[in-house]
CSV table of C-alpha atoms in Angstrom, one decimal:
chain,number,residue,atom,x,y,z
A,1,UNK,CA,-23.9,-14.0,-12.7
A,2,UNK,CA,-24.9,-16.0,-9.6
A,3,UNK,CA,-24.8,-19.3,-11.6
A,4,UNK,CA,-21.1,-19.1,-12.3
A,5,UNK,CA,-19.9,-19.4,-8.7
A,6,UNK,CA,-22.5,-22.2,-8.1
A,7,UNK,CA,-21.2,-24.0,-11.2
A,8,UNK,CA,-17.6,-23.6,-10.1
A,9,UNK,CA,-18.5,-24.8,-6.6
A,10,UNK,CA,-20.1,-27.9,-8.0
A,11,UNK,CA,-17.1,-28.6,-10.2
A,12,UNK,CA,-14.8,-28.2,-7.1
A,13,UNK,CA,-17.0,-30.5,-5.0
A,14,UNK,CA,-17.1,-33.1,-7.8
A,15,UNK,CA,-13.3,-32.9,-8.1
A,16,UNK,CA,-12.9,-33.4,-4.4
A,17,UNK,CA,-15.3,-36.4,-4.4
A,18,UNK,CA,-13.5,-37.9,-7.4
A,19,UNK,CA,-10.1,-37.5,-5.7
A,20,UNK,CA,-11.3,-39.0,-2.4
A,21,UNK,CA,-12.8,-42.0,-4.3
A,22,UNK,CA,-9.3,-42.8,-5.5
A,23,UNK,CA,-7.8,-43.2,-2.0
A,24,UNK,CA,-7.5,-46.7,-0.7
A,25,UNK,CA,-9.5,-46.1,2.4
A,26,UNK,CA,-8.8,-49.6,3.8
A,27,UNK,CA,-5.1,-49.0,3.7
A,28,UNK,CA,-5.4,-45.6,5.3
A,29,UNK,CA,-7.6,-47.0,8.1
A,30,UNK,CA,-5.1,-49.9,8.6
A,31,UNK,CA,-2.2,-47.4,8.8
A,32,UNK,CA,-4.0,-45.3,11.4
A,33,UNK,CA,-5.1,-48.3,13.5
A,34,UNK,CA,-1.9,-50.3,13.3
A,35,UNK,CA,1.0,-47.9,12.9
A,36,UNK,CA,4.1,-50.1,12.9
A,37,UNK,CA,7.8,-49.8,12.8
A,38,UNK,CA,9.1,-52.4,10.3
A,39,UNK,CA,5.5,-52.5,8.9
A,40,UNK,CA,6.7,-53.6,5.4
A,41,UNK,CA,8.3,-56.8,6.6
A,42,UNK,CA,5.6,-57.5,9.2
A,43,UNK,CA,2.8,-57.1,6.7
A,44,UNK,CA,4.7,-59.2,4.1
A,45,UNK,CA,5.3,-62.1,6.6
A,46,UNK,CA,1.7,-61.8,7.9
A,47,UNK,CA,0.4,-62.1,4.4
A,48,UNK,CA,2.8,-65.0,3.6
A,49,UNK,CA,1.7,-67.0,6.7
A,50,UNK,CA,-1.9,-65.8,6.9
A,51,UNK,CA,-1.4,-64.2,10.3
A,52,UNK,CA,-2.8,-60.9,11.6
A,53,UNK,CA,0.0,-58.3,11.5
A,54,UNK,CA,-1.3,-57.0,14.8
A,55,UNK,CA,-0.4,-60.3,16.4
A,56,UNK,CA,3.2,-60.1,15.1
A,57,UNK,CA,3.5,-56.5,16.2
A,58,UNK,CA,2.2,-57.4,19.6
A,59,UNK,CA,4.8,-60.1,20.1
A,60,UNK,CA,7.6,-57.8,18.9
A,61,UNK,CA,6.3,-55.1,21.2
A,62,UNK,CA,6.2,-57.4,24.2
A,63,UNK,CA,9.5,-59.1,23.6
A,64,UNK,CA,11.7,-56.2,22.5
A,65,UNK,CA,9.7,-53.0,22.3
A,66,UNK,CA,10.8,-52.8,18.6
A,67,UNK,CA,14.4,-52.6,19.7
A,68,UNK,CA,16.7,-55.1,18.0
A,69,UNK,CA,18.8,-56.4,20.8
A,70,UNK,CA,20.3,-59.5,22.4
A,71,UNK,CA,19.1,-60.6,25.9
A,72,UNK,CA,21.2,-62.0,28.7
A,73,UNK,CA,19.8,-65.4,27.8
A,74,UNK,CA,21.1,-65.0,24.2
A,75,UNK,CA,17.7,-64.3,22.7
A,76,UNK,CA,18.1,-62.2,19.6
A,77,UNK,CA,16.2,-59.8,17.4
A,78,UNK,CA,12.9,-58.1,17.6
A,79,UNK,CA,11.1,-61.2,18.6
A,80,UNK,CA,13.8,-62.3,21.1
A,81,UNK,CA,14.3,-65.9,19.8
A,82,UNK,CA,17.2,-67.9,21.1
A,83,UNK,CA,19.5,-69.7,18.5
A,84,UNK,CA,18.2,-73.1,19.7
A,85,UNK,CA,14.5,-72.0,19.2
A,86,UNK,CA,15.4,-70.6,15.8
A,87,UNK,CA,16.9,-73.9,14.7
A,88,UNK,CA,13.7,-75.7,15.9
A,89,UNK,CA,11.5,-73.3,14.0
A,90,UNK,CA,13.7,-73.7,11.0
A,91,UNK,CA,13.3,-77.5,11.1
A,92,UNK,CA,9.5,-77.3,11.7
A,93,UNK,CA,8.9,-74.7,9.0
A,94,UNK,CA,10.5,-76.8,6.3
A,95,UNK,CA,14.1,-75.7,6.6
A,96,UNK,CA,14.0,-72.0,5.9
A,97,UNK,CA,17.3,-70.6,7.1
A,98,UNK,CA,17.5,-68.0,9.9
A,99,UNK,CA,20.3,-65.5,10.0
A,100,UNK,CA,21.6,-64.9,13.5
């Protein structure tokens, strides 16, 4: 009789360990250490240009506090880029079009 609860307990522990092994721990740690607004596009662009997403998030946080806005100087968006700077970046990056 005592073996049955022990056996069920071992099965339960095995199921928990199996379930936990299926979790992408790296992704969960990343989400806890770098919780981002707009994280999908930040991570996509960070991967595309091989840049740490934390750096992109830090620039956005410093420039706009994650609030899409236009400054008195005409800088726009989350990273507060002026239209003139956007055109320069467009030219230097191979002509990718920015939408103002």
